[in-house]
C-alpha cells in the first residue's frame, strides 16, 4: 500500500505531465526560446551526417535542442532551418501588415 504522501506526489507529477502536453503543439512555431518542460533551448550541431551519401549538402545540421533532451516527445529537438523559416515568414507578414496600415494612414493625411 502506498502512503498518501507518495500518492499525492505521483498525482502532481502526472498532472504536470498532462499540463505540459497542451503546450507542445503551440510551442513549435518560429525560433524556440523555452521547451514546454521549462528547460532552456540551446543551439546544437549534429556531428554525424544525416545521410551517408555524397548527395548530402548539409553534413552538420543545426538544431534548437532542449538542455534536458530525451527522445520521449516531451522535449524539443527542432531543425534550425524550420524555426528560422517560420520566424521569417511571420516577420514578413507583420511587415506587410504594417505597410498596408502606413499606406492607409498616408491616404488619410494627403486627402484634400
XYZ file of N, CA, C and O in Angstrom:
448
model
N 0.841 -1.185 0.000
C 0.000 0.000 0.000
C 0.883 1.245 0.000
O 1.850 1.339 0.733
N 0.550 2.184 -0.862
C 1.330 3.421 -0.935
C 0.843 4.416 0.108
O -0.320 4.418 0.494
N 1.746 5.237 0.544
C 1.398 6.273 1.510
C 0.737 7.442 0.791
O 0.942 7.653 -0.389
N -0.061 8.177 1.530
C -0.790 9.293 0.922
C 0.176 10.350 0.378
O -0.101 10.977 -0.642
N 1.333 10.521 1.042
C 2.314 11.494 0.571
C 2.842 11.078 -0.813
O 2.916 11.890 -1.731
N 3.168 9.801 -0.951
C 3.683 9.295 -2.226
C 2.610 9.370 -3.318
O 2.885 9.709 -4.456
N 1.372 9.065 -2.933
C 0.252 9.144 -3.871
C 0.063 10.576 -4.376
O -0.134 10.802 -5.576
N 0.116 11.528 -3.469
C -0.032 12.937 -3.827
C 1.115 13.379 -4.729
O 0.907 14.090 -5.718
N 2.323 12.945 -4.416
C 3.492 13.284 -5.218
C 3.343 12.730 -6.637
O 3.625 13.424 -7.620
N 2.868 11.508 -6.759
C 2.661 10.893 -8.075
C 1.562 11.618 -8.850
O 1.672 11.815 -10.064
N 0.488 12.011 -8.157
C -0.597 12.741 -8.817
C -0.117 14.079 -9.351
O -0.459 14.478 -10.465
N 0.694 14.800 -8.568
C 1.209 16.088 -9.003
C 2.116 15.923 -10.222
O 2.071 16.725 -11.147
N 2.922 14.881 -10.210
C 3.810 14.629 -11.332
C 3.003 14.317 -12.597
O 3.313 14.807 -13.679
N 1.951 13.522 -12.463
C 1.094 13.205 -13.604
C 0.369 14.447 -14.111
O 0.250 14.656 -15.318
N -0.123 15.273 -13.194
C -0.815 16.499 -13.591
C 0.129 17.424 -14.338
O -0.228 17.989 -15.374
N 1.348 17.564 -13.854
C 2.339 18.400 -14.524
C 2.625 17.857 -15.927
O 2.732 18.617 -16.882
N 2.702 16.545 -16.042
C 2.947 15.906 -17.327
C 1.813 16.202 -18.309
O 2.042 16.593 -19.453
N 0.573 16.054 -17.881
C -0.572 16.302 -18.760
C -0.756 17.772 -19.075
O -1.193 18.129 -20.165
N -0.422 18.647 -18.141
C -0.477 20.079 -18.419
C 0.541 20.461 -19.495
O 0.275 21.295 -20.347
N 1.709 19.822 -19.443
C 2.759 20.115 -20.399
C 2.369 19.675 -21.811
O 2.753 20.307 -22.800
N 1.585 18.638 -21.944
C 1.189 18.135 -23.263
C 0.431 19.183 -24.071
O 0.551 19.235 -25.291
N -0.334 20.011 -23.409
C -1.088 21.043 -24.104
C -0.222 22.137 -24.690
O -0.600 22.799 -25.657
N 0.963 22.346 -24.121
C 1.845 23.403 -24.611
C 2.669 22.981 -25.818
O 3.164 23.820 -26.545
N 2.843 21.701 -26.034
C 3.743 21.216 -27.085
C 3.333 21.674 -28.480
O 4.152 22.227 -29.205
N 2.072 21.507 -28.928
C 1.750 21.922 -30.296
C 1.907 23.421 -30.532
O 2.276 23.841 -31.611
N 1.642 24.227 -29.531
C 1.717 25.675 -29.691
C 3.147 26.193 -29.646
O 3.418 27.286 -30.102
N 4.040 25.425 -29.084
C 5.397 25.910 -28.872
C 6.324 25.651 -30.045
O 7.440 26.120 -30.043
N 5.895 24.912 -31.045
C 6.777 24.559 -32.141
C 6.684 25.539 -33.299
O 6.778 25.162 -34.449
N 6.516 26.796 -33.023
C 6.403 27.797 -34.079
C 7.530 28.806 -33.940
O 7.730 29.388 -32.880
N 8.266 29.005 -35.004
C 9.326 30.006 -35.011
C 10.557 29.565 -34.246
O 10.801 28.384 -34.048
N 11.341 30.550 -33.839
C 12.564 30.267 -33.100
C 12.180 29.980 -31.657
O 11.548 30.799 -30.996
N 12.574 28.828 -31.191
C 12.177 28.390 -29.855
C 12.981 29.127 -28.792
O 14.173 29.363 -28.955
N 12.319 29.488 -27.711
C 13.006 30.137 -26.600
C 12.973 29.280 -25.344
O 13.907 29.299 -24.565
N 11.897 28.517 -25.156
C 11.765 27.622 -23.999
C 11.121 26.334 -24.451
O 10.304 26.308 -25.353
N 11.463 25.262 -23.785
C 10.830 23.958 -24.008
C 9.599 23.893 -23.095
O 9.578 24.536 -22.034
N 8.573 23.143 -23.464
C 7.409 23.035 -22.577
C 7.751 22.479 -21.190
O 7.036 22.726 -20.235
N 8.867 21.760 -21.078
C 9.255 21.245 -19.766
C 9.836 22.347 -18.885
O 10.049 22.141 -17.697
N 10.078 23.527 -19.471
C 10.662 24.634 -18.720
C 12.152 24.760 -18.949
O 12.779 25.701 -18.488
N 12.740 23.806 -19.664
C 14.174 23.828 -19.912
C 14.565 24.860 -20.951
O 13.760 25.296 -21.759
N 15.821 25.260 -20.893
C 16.328 26.228 -21.853
C 16.575 25.545 -23.189
O 16.822 24.356 -23.264
N 16.548 26.338 -24.245
C 16.828 25.843 -25.584
C 18.235 26.275 -25.953
O 18.604 27.436 -25.775
N 19.024 25.342 -26.443
C 20.370 25.662 -26.911
C 20.466 25.320 -28.393
O 19.690 24.519 -28.915
N 21.423 25.945 -29.085
C 21.656 25.617 -30.487
C 22.682 24.500 -30.531
O 23.741 24.584 -29.916
N 22.338 23.458 -31.253
C 23.140 22.247 -31.289
C 23.490 21.919 -32.730
O 22.713 22.204 -33.632
N 24.643 21.310 -32.952
C 25.052 20.880 -34.284
C 25.267 19.376 -34.239
O 25.972 18.867 -33.375
N 24.607 18.670 -35.163
C 24.783 17.217 -35.195
C 26.181 16.901 -35.710
O 26.692 17.540 -36.626
N 26.798 15.894 -35.130
C 28.153 15.540 -35.516
C 28.188 14.586 -36.699
O 29.149 14.549 -37.447
N 27.140 13.791 -36.851
C 27.102 12.812 -37.927
C 26.274 13.337 -39.088
O 25.280 14.019 -38.886
N 26.648 12.984 -40.327
C 25.800 13.381 -41.459
C 24.461 12.666 -41.393
O 24.367 11.549 -40.893
N 23.427 13.338 -41.873
C 22.089 12.734 -41.835
C 21.989 11.562 -42.803
O 21.414 10.540 -42.485
N 22.545 11.722 -43.985
C 22.527 10.659 -44.983
C 23.968 10.310 -45.335
O 24.797 11.189 -45.521
N 24.252 9.068 -45.437
C 25.610 8.642 -45.747
C 25.791 8.508 -47.260
O 26.034 7.441 -47.795
N 25.666 9.608 -47.961
C 25.870 9.610 -49.397
C 26.572 10.899 -49.774
O 26.647 11.838 -48.989
N 27.082 10.960 -50.977
C 27.770 12.170 -51.406
C 26.787 13.264 -51.809
O 27.188 14.371 -52.124
N 25.481 12.988 -51.789
C 24.477 13.996 -52.119
C 24.117 14.866 -50.906
O 23.388 15.813 -51.043
N 24.606 14.498 -49.751
C 24.260 15.246 -48.541
C 24.931 16.607 -48.574
O 26.148 16.720 -48.513
N 24.127 17.669 -48.695
C 24.690 19.015 -48.763
C 24.802 19.661 -47.381
O 25.433 20.687 -47.249
N 24.171 19.077 -46.383
C 24.236 19.617 -45.022
C 24.759 18.551 -44.073
O 24.007 17.953 -43.307
N 26.068 18.293 -44.076
C 26.581 17.215 -43.236
C 26.464 17.498 -41.744
O 26.366 16.597 -40.944
N 26.466 18.744 -41.366
C 26.360 19.089 -39.937
C 25.129 19.974 -39.758
O 25.203 21.182 -39.865
N 24.024 19.330 -39.450
C 22.757 20.061 -39.312
C 22.686 20.753 -37.970
O 23.157 20.237 -36.969
N 22.029 21.918 -37.959
C 21.858 22.688 -36.727
C 20.461 22.442 -36.180
O 19.504 22.304 -36.933
N 20.340 22.433 -34.857
C 19.068 22.174 -34.190
C 18.890 23.137 -33.025
O 19.861 23.600 -32.428
N 17.639 23.419 -32.702
C 17.288 24.006 -31.417
C 16.955 22.822 -30.521
O 16.037 22.058 -30.808
N 17.689 22.648 -29.437
C 17.545 21.459 -28.598
C 17.355 21.867 -27.147
O 18.039 22.764 -26.649
N 16.430 21.178 -26.476
C 16.241 21.389 -25.034
C 17.468 20.858 -24.301
O 18.016 19.821 -24.674
N 17.896 21.574 -23.262
C 19.060 21.110 -22.499
C 18.793 19.787 -21.795
O 19.702 19.032 -21.518
N 17.518 19.510 -21.518
C 17.148 18.257 -20.845
C 16.645 17.233 -21.853
O 15.819 16.400 -21.524
N 17.119 17.288 -23.092
C 16.564 16.480 -24.180
C 16.671 14.982 -23.921
O 17.727 14.460 -23.582
N 15.544 14.318 -24.032
C 15.431 12.858 -24.058
C 14.488 12.570 -25.215
O 13.598 13.347 -25.499
N 14.665 11.452 -25.862
C 13.833 11.154 -27.033
C 12.513 10.544 -26.593
O 12.236 9.375 -26.835
N 11.658 11.338 -25.915
C 10.374 10.833 -25.434
C 9.219 11.749 -25.824
O 8.176 11.739 -25.205
N 9.428 12.582 -26.839
C 8.410 13.501 -27.365
C 7.983 14.576 -26.377
O 6.964 15.216 -26.568
N 8.709 14.774 -25.322
C 8.371 15.808 -24.351
C 9.355 16.966 -24.382
O 9.128 17.977 -23.752
N 10.434 16.794 -25.101
C 11.447 17.840 -25.207
C 11.690 18.096 -26.686
O 11.439 17.249 -27.519
N 12.196 19.274 -26.985
C 12.367 19.656 -28.379
C 13.748 19.357 -28.905
O 14.745 19.554 -28.224
N 13.775 18.934 -30.138
C 14.967 18.958 -30.976
C 14.440 19.318 -32.346
O 14.041 18.485 -33.131
N 14.396 20.606 -32.612
C 13.737 21.176 -33.777
C 14.807 21.635 -34.767
O 15.734 22.346 -34.378
N 14.719 21.249 -36.047
C 15.719 21.711 -37.009
C 15.772 23.232 -37.077
O 14.753 23.909 -37.108
N 16.966 23.755 -37.103
C 17.211 25.183 -37.079
C 16.563 25.872 -38.273
O 15.982 26.943 -38.141
N 16.653 25.260 -39.446
C 16.126 25.891 -40.660
C 14.615 26.066 -40.584
O 14.085 27.074 -41.043
N 13.898 25.089 -40.000
C 12.439 25.205 -39.885
C 12.061 26.365 -38.979
O 11.158 27.136 -39.277
N 12.748 26.479 -37.852
C 12.453 27.559 -36.913
C 12.704 28.926 -37.513
O 11.896 29.843 -37.386
N 13.834 29.073 -38.199
C 14.180 30.357 -38.801
C 13.215 30.680 -39.947
O 12.776 31.824 -40.096
N 12.861 29.674 -40.748
C 11.933 29.891 -41.854
C 10.576 30.382 -41.358
O 10.009 31.342 -41.893
N 10.054 29.747 -40.309
C 8.763 30.162 -39.760
C 8.842 31.569 -39.178
O 7.907 32.363 -39.314
N 9.960 31.883 -38.532
C 10.128 33.210 -37.942
C 10.180 34.279 -39.038
O 9.565 35.339 -38.913
N 10.885 34.005 -40.119
C 10.987 34.966 -41.220
C 9.624 35.176 -41.866
O 9.238 36.310 -42.173
N 8.854 34.088 -42.056
C 7.501 34.228 -42.625
C 6.629 35.101 -41.733
O 5.880 35.950 -42.213
N 6.723 34.889 -40.444
C 5.942 35.683 -39.504
C 6.346 37.157 -39.561
O 5.489 38.050 -39.579
N 7.639 37.413 -39.603
C 8.112 38.795 -39.674
C 7.703 39.461 -40.984
O 7.317 40.634 -40.998
N 7.744 38.715 -42.095
C 7.321 39.287 -43.383
C 5.838 39.638 -43.367
O 5.419 40.665 -43.894
N 5.030 38.765 -42.749
C 3.594 39.034 -42.636
C 3.366 40.304 -41.829
O 2.526 41.149 -42.181
N 4.114 40.479 -40.729
C 3.968 41.683 -39.910
C 4.373 42.936 -40.688
O 3.709 43.972 -40.599
N 5.460 42.832 -41.449
C 5.917 43.983 -42.242
C 4.880 44.327 -43.304
O 4.587 45.513 -43.534
N 4.304 43.328 -43.963
C 3.271 43.579 -44.964
C 2.053 44.266 -44.348
O 1.495 45.206 -44.920
N 1.640 43.788 -43.167
C 0.502 44.416 -42.474
C 0.801 45.871 -42.117
O -0.052 46.749 -42.259
N 2.027 46.121 -41.653
C 2.397 47.484 -41.298
C 2.452 48.374 -42.540
O 2.069 49.548 -42.484
N 2.932 47.836 -43.661
C 2.986 48.612 -44.907
C 1.578 48.991 -45.364
O 1.348 50.129 -45.800
N 0.633 48.079 -45.259
C -0.758 48.387 -45.604
C -1.312 49.485 -44.699
O -1.993 50.412 -45.153
N -1.019 49.363 -43.414
C -1.511 50.362 -42.452
C -0.901 51.734 -42.734
O -1.596 52.760 -42.684
N 0.379 51.765 -43.074
C 1.041 53.031 -43.395
C 0.425 53.644 -44.649
O 0.186 54.857 -44.724
N 0.140 52.792 -45.646
C -0.480 53.299 -46.878
C -1.852 53.901 -46.587
O -2.210 54.952 -47.141
N -2.644 53.254 -45.730
C -3.955 53.797 -45.367
C -3.820 55.131 -44.648
O -4.569 56.079 -44.911
N -2.858 55.202 -43.725
C -2.660 56.447 -42.980
C -2.165 57.569 -43.894
O -2.578 58.722 -43.732
N -1.325 57.252 -44.866
C -0.862 58.264 -45.826
C -2.022 58.813 -46.643
O -2.118 60.008 -46.894
N -2.912 57.891 -47.044
C -4.068 58.355 -47.838
C -4.983 59.255 -47.014
O -5.594 60.181 -47.534
N -5.095 58.999 -45.716
C -5.903 59.863 -44.846
C -5.266 61.224 -44.666
O -5.944 62.255 -44.602
N -3.939 61.253 -44.560
C -3.232 62.513 -44.341
C -3.251 63.373 -45.600
O -3.408 64.594 -45.515
N -3.095 62.758 -46.753
C -2.977 63.533 -48.000
C -4.326 63.840 -48.637
O -4.377 64.391 -49.741
N -5.414 63.538 -47.988
C -6.748 63.885 -48.514
C -6.919 65.388 -48.584
O -6.522 66.102 -47.669
N -7.547 65.900 -49.678
C -7.772 67.362 -49.753
C -8.908 67.809 -48.856
O -9.727 67.174 -48.369
